[in-house]
Amino acid sequence: MINIAILKIIKIGGKMKRKNVVWNLTRLCPFRCTFCCVSASYVHGFQQVYPIDDNTPVLEGELSFNQQVKVLEQLDAEKFRIDFSGGDVLINPRNIDLILMASEKFGSENIGLSIPGTFTTQQTLELLAGKISDVEITMDNIPGTNDLHRPLNYSKCASSAIQRLVDAGFFVGVQTVLRRENMSKDLMTELHNHLKILGVQKWSFLRFAPVGRGYVKDENHPNSNEYREFSGILEEITLGSPLEIHYQYLMPLKKERNFHCRAVTDSIGIAPNGKVSACFWAFDFYGEPFDEVVLGRVPEENIVDILKSEKSEQWSLCGCQVNYCPLKKILREVKL
Protein backbone atom coordinates (compact mmCIF):
# COMPACT_ATOMS: atom_id res chain seq x y z
CA MET A 1 0.00 0.00 0.00
CA ILE A 2 1.27 3.48 -0.83
CA ASN A 3 2.10 5.52 2.26
CA ILE A 4 -0.48 8.29 2.59
CA ALA A 5 2.30 10.77 3.37
CA ILE A 6 3.79 10.20 -0.06
CA LEU A 7 0.58 11.49 -1.57
CA LYS A 8 1.20 14.76 0.25
CA ILE A 9 4.36 15.56 -1.70
CA ILE A 10 4.09 19.11 -2.94
CA LYS A 11 5.67 20.18 -6.19
CA ILE A 12 6.67 23.71 -6.95
CA GLY A 13 7.66 24.57 -10.51
CA GLY A 14 7.89 20.85 -11.29
CA LYS A 15 10.33 20.22 -8.45
CA MET A 16 9.71 18.37 -5.22
CA LYS A 17 9.39 20.64 -2.20
CA ARG A 18 12.56 20.60 -0.14
CA LYS A 19 12.51 19.09 3.33
CA ASN A 20 13.61 21.61 5.94
CA VAL A 21 16.47 20.47 8.19
CA VAL A 22 16.80 22.40 11.44
CA TRP A 23 20.37 21.59 12.39
CA ASN A 24 21.45 22.64 15.87
CA LEU A 25 25.21 22.64 15.42
CA THR A 26 26.04 23.21 19.08
CA ARG A 27 24.49 23.82 22.49
CA LEU A 28 27.19 26.32 23.44
CA CYS A 29 25.83 29.83 24.04
CA PRO A 30 26.88 33.02 25.88
CA PHE A 31 23.36 33.42 27.29
CA ARG A 32 21.49 31.52 29.99
CA CYS A 33 17.79 31.93 29.14
CA THR A 34 15.71 30.03 31.66
CA PHE A 35 13.35 28.54 29.06
CA CYS A 36 15.93 27.67 26.37
CA CYS A 37 14.44 24.92 24.22
CA VAL A 38 17.80 23.15 23.77
CA SER A 39 19.02 23.75 27.35
CA ALA A 40 22.07 25.54 25.97
CA SER A 41 25.44 25.06 27.68
CA TYR A 42 26.68 28.40 29.04
CA VAL A 43 30.01 29.89 27.94
CA HIS A 44 31.26 32.69 30.18
CA GLY A 45 32.60 36.00 28.95
CA PHE A 46 31.25 36.17 25.38
CA GLN A 47 34.25 34.26 24.12
CA GLN A 48 34.38 32.21 20.95
CA VAL A 49 35.33 28.56 21.30
CA TYR A 50 37.79 26.94 18.90
CA PRO A 51 38.04 23.16 18.43
CA ILE A 52 41.44 21.55 18.99
CA ASP A 53 41.24 19.99 15.54
CA ASP A 54 38.63 18.90 12.99
CA ASN A 55 38.18 15.51 14.67
CA THR A 56 37.47 16.99 18.12
CA PRO A 57 34.10 18.57 18.92
CA VAL A 58 33.97 21.89 20.78
CA LEU A 59 31.76 20.24 23.40
CA GLU A 60 32.09 16.60 24.40
CA GLY A 61 29.38 14.47 22.81
CA GLU A 62 28.72 16.83 19.91
CA LEU A 63 29.78 16.17 16.33
CA SER A 64 33.26 17.18 15.23
CA PHE A 65 33.72 19.30 12.11
CA ASN A 66 34.70 16.26 10.05
CA GLN A 67 31.59 14.40 11.22
CA GLN A 68 29.44 17.39 10.29
CA VAL A 69 30.97 17.39 6.81
CA LYS A 70 30.02 13.71 6.45
CA VAL A 71 26.42 14.62 7.32
CA LEU A 72 26.44 17.29 4.60
CA GLU A 73 27.67 14.69 2.14
CA GLN A 74 24.69 12.45 2.99
CA LEU A 75 22.12 15.17 2.25
CA ASP A 76 20.87 15.34 -1.33
CA ALA A 77 21.55 18.80 -2.77
CA GLU A 78 18.14 18.85 -4.51
CA LYS A 79 15.97 17.65 -1.64
CA PHE A 80 16.88 19.66 1.47
CA ARG A 81 16.99 23.15 2.88
CA ILE A 82 19.05 23.75 6.02
CA ASP A 83 18.42 26.16 8.87
CA PHE A 84 21.55 26.27 11.02
CA SER A 85 20.80 26.95 14.65
CA GLY A 86 22.10 26.31 18.17
CA GLY A 87 23.00 27.31 20.87
CA ASP A 88 24.95 30.03 19.19
CA VAL A 89 26.17 28.89 15.78
CA LEU A 90 28.76 31.67 15.52
CA ILE A 91 30.43 30.84 18.84
CA ASN A 92 32.56 28.32 16.91
CA PRO A 93 34.23 29.94 13.86
CA ARG A 94 34.55 26.51 12.24
CA ASN A 95 30.76 26.50 11.88
CA ILE A 96 31.07 29.35 9.40
CA ASP A 97 33.18 27.09 7.19
CA LEU A 98 30.44 24.45 7.36
CA ILE A 99 27.78 27.00 6.42
CA LEU A 100 29.84 28.12 3.41
CA MET A 101 30.23 24.50 2.30
CA ALA A 102 26.49 23.97 2.63
CA SER A 103 25.79 27.14 0.65
CA GLU A 104 28.02 25.91 -2.15
CA LYS A 105 26.18 22.58 -2.28
CA PHE A 106 22.53 23.56 -1.71
CA GLY A 107 22.56 27.14 -3.00
CA SER A 108 22.44 30.25 -0.83
CA GLU A 109 18.65 30.43 -1.19
CA ASN A 110 18.40 27.14 0.72
CA ILE A 111 20.48 28.13 3.74
CA GLY A 112 19.09 29.94 6.77
CA LEU A 113 20.72 31.00 10.02
CA SER A 114 19.18 31.40 13.48
CA ILE A 115 21.37 33.17 16.04
CA PRO A 116 21.03 35.21 19.25
CA GLY A 117 23.13 37.98 17.69
CA THR A 118 26.55 37.65 19.28
CA PHE A 119 29.77 37.38 17.25
CA THR A 120 28.26 39.17 14.23
CA THR A 121 31.52 40.91 13.46
CA GLN A 122 32.20 42.73 10.20
CA GLN A 123 34.55 39.93 9.16
CA THR A 124 31.89 37.28 9.78
CA LEU A 125 29.23 39.22 7.89
CA GLU A 126 31.58 39.67 4.95
CA LEU A 127 32.17 35.90 4.85
CA LEU A 128 28.43 35.16 4.95
CA ALA A 129 27.33 37.88 2.53
CA GLY A 130 25.52 36.32 -0.43
CA LYS A 131 25.88 32.84 1.07
CA ILE A 132 22.62 32.58 3.05
CA SER A 133 19.01 33.47 2.34
CA ASP A 134 18.02 34.90 5.71
CA VAL A 135 18.97 35.41 9.32
CA GLU A 136 16.51 34.99 12.18
CA ILE A 137 17.03 36.44 15.64
CA THR A 138 14.76 35.91 18.62
CA MET A 139 13.73 39.11 20.36
CA ASP A 140 10.85 39.25 22.85
CA ASN A 141 11.23 42.77 24.24
CA ILE A 142 12.82 46.10 23.39
CA PRO A 143 16.30 46.71 24.85
CA GLY A 144 16.24 47.69 28.51
CA THR A 145 13.04 45.80 29.32
CA ASN A 146 13.27 43.71 32.47
CA ASP A 147 12.67 40.10 31.46
CA LEU A 148 12.80 37.53 34.24
CA HIS A 149 13.71 34.74 31.86
CA ARG A 150 16.31 36.33 29.60
CA PRO A 151 19.61 38.03 30.53
CA LEU A 152 19.42 41.81 30.84
CA ASN A 153 21.66 42.41 27.82
CA TYR A 154 19.96 39.84 25.57
CA SER A 155 17.66 42.25 23.70
CA LYS A 156 20.37 44.91 23.48
CA CYS A 157 22.73 42.40 21.86
CA ALA A 158 20.01 41.21 19.47
CA SER A 159 19.06 44.76 18.51
CA SER A 160 22.68 45.74 17.76
CA ALA A 161 23.18 42.60 15.67
CA ILE A 162 19.99 43.24 13.70
CA GLN A 163 21.20 46.72 12.80
CA ARG A 164 24.56 45.38 11.62
CA LEU A 165 22.90 42.65 9.58
CA VAL A 166 20.40 45.02 7.96
CA ASP A 167 23.14 47.53 7.17
CA ALA A 168 25.14 44.71 5.57
CA GLY A 169 22.21 43.81 3.30
CA PHE A 170 20.96 40.61 4.94
CA PHE A 171 17.27 39.65 5.01
CA VAL A 172 16.52 39.72 8.73
CA GLY A 173 13.55 38.17 10.48
CA VAL A 174 12.71 38.47 14.16
CA GLN A 175 10.97 35.73 16.11
CA THR A 176 9.04 36.69 19.21
CA VAL A 177 8.14 33.98 21.70
CA LEU A 178 4.83 34.99 23.23
CA ARG A 179 4.68 34.43 26.97
CA ARG A 180 2.35 35.81 29.60
CA GLU A 181 4.91 38.38 30.71
CA ASN A 182 5.30 39.95 27.25
CA MET A 183 1.74 39.61 25.96
CA SER A 184 1.02 43.31 26.36
CA LYS A 185 -0.37 45.66 23.74
CA ASP A 186 1.91 48.50 24.82
CA LEU A 187 5.01 46.31 24.87
CA MET A 188 4.35 44.74 21.47
CA THR A 189 3.58 48.17 19.99
CA GLU A 190 6.95 49.43 21.23
CA LEU A 191 8.70 46.36 19.85
CA HIS A 192 6.95 46.73 16.49
CA ASN A 193 8.09 50.35 16.22
CA HIS A 194 11.62 49.39 17.24
CA LEU A 195 11.82 46.67 14.59
CA LYS A 196 10.56 49.08 11.92
CA ILE A 197 13.31 51.55 12.79
CA LEU A 198 15.91 48.78 12.62
CA GLY A 199 14.74 47.78 9.15
CA VAL A 200 13.59 44.25 9.99
CA GLN A 201 11.79 42.61 7.07
CA LYS A 202 9.83 39.85 8.81
CA TRP A 203 8.26 39.46 12.26
CA SER A 204 7.15 36.02 13.41
CA PHE A 205 5.09 35.14 16.48
CA LEU A 206 5.77 31.81 18.15
CA ARG A 207 3.76 29.89 20.69
CA PHE A 208 5.71 29.16 23.85
CA ALA A 209 7.02 25.59 23.68
CA PRO A 210 7.37 23.95 27.14
CA VAL A 211 10.46 22.00 26.12
CA GLY A 212 14.10 22.04 27.19
CA ARG A 213 14.57 24.16 30.30
CA GLY A 214 11.13 25.62 29.64
CA TYR A 215 9.43 22.32 30.49
CA VAL A 216 8.83 23.39 34.09
CA LYS A 217 7.98 27.03 33.34
CA ASP A 218 4.22 26.66 33.59
CA GLU A 219 3.77 30.33 34.50
CA ASN A 220 4.99 31.30 31.02
CA HIS A 221 2.64 29.01 29.19
CA PRO A 222 -0.47 30.89 27.95
CA ASN A 223 -3.48 28.77 27.07
CA SER A 224 -5.12 28.66 23.65
CA ASN A 225 -7.81 31.17 24.58
CA GLU A 226 -5.20 33.68 25.71
CA TYR A 227 -3.35 33.28 22.42
CA ARG A 228 -6.54 33.70 20.40
CA GLU A 229 -7.43 36.89 22.24
CA PHE A 230 -3.95 38.35 21.91
CA SER A 231 -3.70 37.48 18.22
CA GLY A 232 -6.51 39.98 17.65
CA ILE A 233 -4.47 42.64 19.44
CA LEU A 234 -1.42 41.79 17.33
CA GLU A 235 -3.50 42.21 14.18
CA GLU A 236 -4.40 45.73 15.33
CA ILE A 237 -0.78 46.59 16.12
CA THR A 238 0.54 45.31 12.78
CA LEU A 239 -2.24 46.60 10.53
CA GLY A 240 -0.55 48.26 7.56
CA SER A 241 2.90 47.31 8.86
CA PRO A 242 5.82 47.36 6.39
CA LEU A 243 7.03 44.17 8.07
CA GLU A 244 5.99 40.78 6.75
CA ILE A 245 3.90 39.30 9.59
CA HIS A 246 3.96 35.58 10.21
CA TYR A 247 2.23 33.40 12.79
CA GLN A 248 3.68 30.01 13.68
CA TYR A 249 1.35 27.29 12.43
CA LEU A 250 0.76 26.10 16.02
CA MET A 251 -0.36 29.56 17.16
CA PRO A 252 -4.10 29.70 17.93
CA LEU A 253 -5.54 32.74 16.17
CA LYS A 254 -8.68 34.81 16.62
CA LYS A 255 -9.77 33.57 13.22
CA GLU A 256 -9.89 29.77 13.44
CA ARG A 257 -7.55 27.76 11.21
CA ASN A 258 -6.45 24.17 10.89
CA PHE A 259 -2.89 22.87 11.00
CA HIS A 260 -1.08 19.66 10.14
CA CYS A 261 1.97 18.27 11.91
CA ARG A 262 5.06 18.77 9.75
CA ALA A 263 7.21 16.06 11.32
CA VAL A 264 9.27 14.18 8.70
CA THR A 265 6.94 15.13 5.83
CA ASP A 266 8.12 18.75 5.81
CA SER A 267 10.90 18.97 8.37
CA ILE A 268 13.35 17.12 10.61
CA GLY A 269 15.86 18.14 13.22
CA ILE A 270 19.49 17.24 13.75
CA ALA A 271 20.77 17.65 17.30
CA PRO A 272 24.37 18.65 18.12
CA ASN A 273 25.19 15.01 18.88
CA GLY A 274 23.89 13.86 15.49
CA LYS A 275 20.53 12.47 16.59
CA VAL A 276 17.94 12.92 13.87
CA SER A 277 14.52 13.83 15.25
CA ALA A 278 11.08 13.84 13.70
CA CYS A 279 10.22 17.05 15.58
CA PHE A 280 12.94 19.68 15.97
CA TRP A 281 11.16 21.17 19.01
CA ALA A 282 11.08 17.96 21.03
CA PHE A 283 13.93 18.40 23.54
CA ASP A 284 13.87 17.23 27.14
CA PHE A 285 15.06 19.23 30.14
CA TYR A 286 18.68 18.28 29.43
CA GLY A 287 18.67 19.28 25.76
CA GLU A 288 18.31 15.75 24.41
CA PRO A 289 15.64 14.83 21.83
CA PHE A 290 12.93 12.70 23.41
CA ASP A 291 13.39 9.01 22.60
CA GLU A 292 9.98 8.98 20.94
CA VAL A 293 11.13 11.38 18.22
CA VAL A 294 14.64 10.02 17.59
CA LEU A 295 14.80 8.38 14.16
CA GLY A 296 18.50 7.55 14.06
CA ARG A 297 21.93 9.10 14.35
CA VAL A 298 24.23 10.61 11.74
CA PRO A 299 26.82 10.26 10.35
CA GLU A 300 27.19 6.62 11.45
CA GLU A 301 23.74 5.95 9.97
CA ASN A 302 23.00 7.40 6.57
CA ILE A 303 20.20 9.92 6.68
CA VAL A 304 18.69 8.44 3.52
CA ASP A 305 18.21 5.12 5.33
CA ILE A 306 16.97 6.87 8.46
CA LEU A 307 14.21 8.64 6.55
CA LYS A 308 13.14 5.36 4.94
CA SER A 309 12.77 3.61 8.29
CA GLU A 310 9.47 2.35 9.67
CA LYS A 311 9.62 4.87 12.53
CA SER A 312 10.09 7.76 10.09
CA GLU A 313 7.17 6.51 8.03
CA GLN A 314 4.94 6.35 11.10
CA TRP A 315 5.85 9.89 12.06
CA SER A 316 5.10 11.16 8.58
CA LEU A 317 1.53 9.92 8.98
CA CYS A 318 0.96 12.41 11.82
CA GLY A 319 0.51 15.09 9.20
CA CYS A 320 -2.59 13.34 7.91
CA GLN A 321 -4.47 14.24 11.10
CA VAL A 322 -5.94 17.72 11.40
CA ASN A 323 -4.95 19.79 14.45
CA TYR A 324 -2.92 16.98 15.96
CA CYS A 325 0.40 17.73 17.67
CA PRO A 326 2.12 14.53 18.89
CA LEU A 327 4.59 16.57 20.94
CA LYS A 328 1.80 17.55 23.33
CA LYS A 329 1.16 13.90 24.05
CA ILE A 330 4.86 13.27 24.66
CA LEU A 331 5.09 16.19 27.08
CA ARG A 332 2.10 14.97 29.06
CA GLU A 333 3.68 11.56 29.47
CA VAL A 334 7.24 12.66 30.29
CA LYS A 335 8.35 12.20 33.88
CA LEU A 336 11.40 14.21 34.91
Short mmCIF file of N, CA, C and O in Angstrom, two decimals, residues 8-52:
data_model
loop_
_atom_site.label_atom_id
_atom_site.label_comp_id
_atom_site.label_asym_id
_atom_site.label_seq_id
_atom_site.Cartn_x
_atom_site.Cartn_y
_atom_site.Cartn_z
N LYS A 8 1.21 13.36 -0.15
CA LYS A 8 1.20 14.76 0.25
C LYS A 8 2.37 15.54 -0.33
O LYS A 8 2.55 16.71 -0.04
N ILE A 9 3.21 14.88 -1.12
CA ILE A 9 4.36 15.56 -1.70
C ILE A 9 3.88 16.75 -2.52
O ILE A 9 2.98 16.64 -3.34
N ILE A 10 4.47 17.88 -2.26
CA ILE A 10 4.09 19.11 -2.94
C ILE A 10 5.14 19.46 -3.97
O ILE A 10 6.32 19.41 -3.69
N LYS A 11 4.72 19.80 -5.16
CA LYS A 11 5.67 20.18 -6.19
C LYS A 11 5.52 21.65 -6.52
O LYS A 11 4.43 22.16 -6.63
N ILE A 12 6.66 22.30 -6.60
CA ILE A 12 6.67 23.71 -6.95
C ILE A 12 7.52 23.87 -8.20
O ILE A 12 8.70 23.54 -8.21
N GLY A 13 6.92 24.38 -9.27
CA GLY A 13 7.66 24.57 -10.51
C GLY A 13 8.20 23.26 -11.04
O GLY A 13 9.26 23.21 -11.67
N GLY A 14 7.47 22.15 -10.79
CA GLY A 14 7.89 20.85 -11.29
C GLY A 14 8.91 20.15 -10.42
O GLY A 14 9.32 19.04 -10.72
N LYS A 15 9.35 20.82 -9.34
CA LYS A 15 10.33 20.22 -8.45
C LYS A 15 9.71 19.86 -7.11
O LYS A 15 8.80 20.52 -6.63
N MET A 16 10.21 18.78 -6.51
CA MET A 16 9.71 18.37 -5.22
C MET A 16 10.07 19.42 -4.16
O MET A 16 11.17 19.96 -4.16
N LYS A 17 9.14 19.69 -3.27
CA LYS A 17 9.39 20.64 -2.20
C LYS A 17 10.51 20.12 -1.31
O LYS A 17 10.56 18.97 -0.94
N ARG A 18 11.44 21.00 -0.96
CA ARG A 18 12.56 20.60 -0.14
C ARG A 18 12.14 20.36 1.31
O ARG A 18 11.30 21.08 1.85
N LYS A 19 12.74 19.37 1.91
CA LYS A 19 12.51 19.09 3.33
C LYS A 19 13.41 20.02 4.13
O LYS A 19 14.61 20.15 3.85
N ASN A 20 12.85 20.68 5.13
CA ASN A 20 13.61 21.61 5.94
C ASN A 20 14.34 20.86 7.05
O ASN A 20 13.74 20.08 7.79
N VAL A 21 15.65 21.08 7.15
CA VAL A 21 16.47 20.47 8.19
C VAL A 21 16.87 21.56 9.18
O VAL A 21 17.60 22.49 8.81
N VAL A 22 16.38 21.47 10.40
CA VAL A 22 16.80 22.40 11.44
C VAL A 22 17.97 21.73 12.17
O VAL A 22 17.78 20.78 12.93
N TRP A 23 19.15 22.24 11.90
CA TRP A 23 20.37 21.59 12.39
C TRP A 23 20.98 22.45 13.49
O TRP A 23 21.57 23.49 13.25
N ASN A 24 20.83 21.98 14.73
CA ASN A 24 21.45 22.64 15.87
C ASN A 24 22.91 22.18 15.95
O ASN A 24 23.18 21.08 16.42
N LEU A 25 23.81 23.04 15.51
CA LEU A 25 25.21 22.64 15.42
C LEU A 25 25.88 22.49 16.78
O LEU A 25 26.80 21.69 16.95
N THR A 26 25.44 23.27 17.75
CA THR A 26 26.04 23.21 19.08
C THR A 26 25.06 23.72 20.12
O THR A 26 24.14 24.48 19.81
N ARG A 27 25.29 23.30 21.38
CA ARG A 27 24.49 23.82 22.49
C ARG A 27 25.21 24.95 23.20
O ARG A 27 24.66 25.56 24.12
N LEU A 28 26.44 25.25 22.80
CA LEU A 28 27.19 26.32 23.44
C LEU A 28 26.55 27.68 23.16
O LEU A 28 26.14 27.97 22.03
N CYS A 29 26.47 28.53 24.19
CA CYS A 29 25.83 29.83 24.04
C CYS A 29 26.32 30.77 25.15
O CYS A 29 26.53 30.33 26.28
N PRO A 30 26.47 32.06 24.85
CA PRO A 30 26.88 33.02 25.88
C PRO A 30 25.73 33.52 26.75
O PRO A 30 25.95 34.37 27.62
N PHE A 31 24.52 33.01 26.50
CA PHE A 31 23.36 33.42 27.29
C PHE A 31 22.80 32.23 28.07
O PHE A 31 22.97 31.08 27.68
N ARG A 32 22.11 32.56 29.17
CA ARG A 32 21.49 31.52 29.99
C ARG A 32 20.00 31.83 30.16
O ARG A 32 19.54 32.18 31.23
N CYS A 33 19.24 31.70 29.08
CA CYS A 33 17.79 31.93 29.14
C CYS A 33 17.15 30.76 29.87
O CYS A 33 17.44 29.60 29.59
N THR A 34 16.25 31.08 30.79
CA THR A 34 15.71 30.03 31.66
C THR A 34 14.76 29.07 30.95
O THR A 34 14.46 28.01 31.49
N PHE A 35 14.28 29.44 29.76
CA PHE A 35 13.35 28.54 29.06
C PHE A 35 13.93 28.08 27.72
O PHE A 35 13.21 27.70 26.81
N CYS A 36 15.26 28.08 27.61
CA CYS A 36 15.93 27.67 26.37
C CYS A 36 15.48 26.29 25.93
O CYS A 36 15.53 25.33 26.70
N CYS A 37 15.03 26.18 24.69
CA CYS A 37 14.44 24.92 24.22
C CYS A 37 15.48 23.81 24.07
O CYS A 37 15.14 22.63 24.09
N VAL A 38 16.77 24.18 23.91
CA VAL A 38 17.80 23.15 23.77
C VAL A 38 18.66 23.05 25.03
O VAL A 38 19.69 22.37 25.04
N SER A 39 18.25 23.74 26.10
CA SER A 39 19.02 23.75 27.35
C SER A 39 20.49 24.05 27.06
O SER A 39 21.39 23.27 27.39
N ALA A 40 20.73 25.18 26.43
CA ALA A 40 22.07 25.54 25.97
C ALA A 40 23.10 25.51 27.10
O ALA A 40 22.79 25.80 28.26
N SER A 41 24.33 25.15 26.74
CA SER A 41 25.44 25.06 27.68
C SER A 41 26.15 26.41 27.72
O SER A 41 26.67 26.90 26.72
N TYR A 42 26.21 27.03 28.89
CA TYR A 42 26.68 28.40 29.04
C TYR A 42 28.19 28.53 28.88
O TYR A 42 28.96 27.74 29.42
N VAL A 43 28.60 29.54 28.11
CA VAL A 43 30.01 29.89 27.94
C VAL A 43 30.21 31.29 28.50
O VAL A 43 29.60 32.25 28.03
N HIS A 44 31.07 31.42 29.49
CA HIS A 44 31.26 32.69 30.18
C HIS A 44 32.09 33.67 29.35
O HIS A 44 32.99 33.27 28.62
N GLY A 45 31.75 34.95 29.46
CA GLY A 45 32.60 36.00 28.95
C GLY A 45 32.48 36.34 27.48
O GLY A 45 33.33 37.06 26.94
N PHE A 46 31.45 35.87 26.81
CA PHE A 46 31.25 36.17 25.38
C PHE A 46 32.52 35.88 24.58
O PHE A 46 32.99 36.70 23.79
N GLN A 47 33.05 34.69 24.80
CA GLN A 47 34.25 34.26 24.12
C GLN A 47 33.91 33.18 23.09
O GLN A 47 33.11 32.30 23.36
N GLN A 48 34.54 33.27 21.93
CA GLN A 48 34.38 32.21 20.95
C GLN A 48 35.17 30.98 21.38
O GLN A 48 36.14 31.07 22.14
N VAL A 49 34.72 29.83 20.91
CA VAL A 49 35.33 28.56 21.30
C VAL A 49 35.88 27.88 20.05
O VAL A 49 35.15 27.65 19.09
N TYR A 50 37.14 27.55 20.06
CA TYR A 50 37.79 26.94 18.90
C TYR A 50 38.06 25.45 19.18
O TYR A 50 38.57 25.11 20.25
N PRO A 51 37.73 24.58 18.24
CA PRO A 51 38.04 23.16 18.43
C PRO A 51 39.55 22.93 18.35
O PRO A 51 40.27 23.69 17.69
N ILE A 52 40.01 21.89 19.03
CA ILE A 52 41.44 21.55 18.99
C ILE A 52 41.85 21.17 17.57
O ILE A 52 42.90 21.58 17.07
#
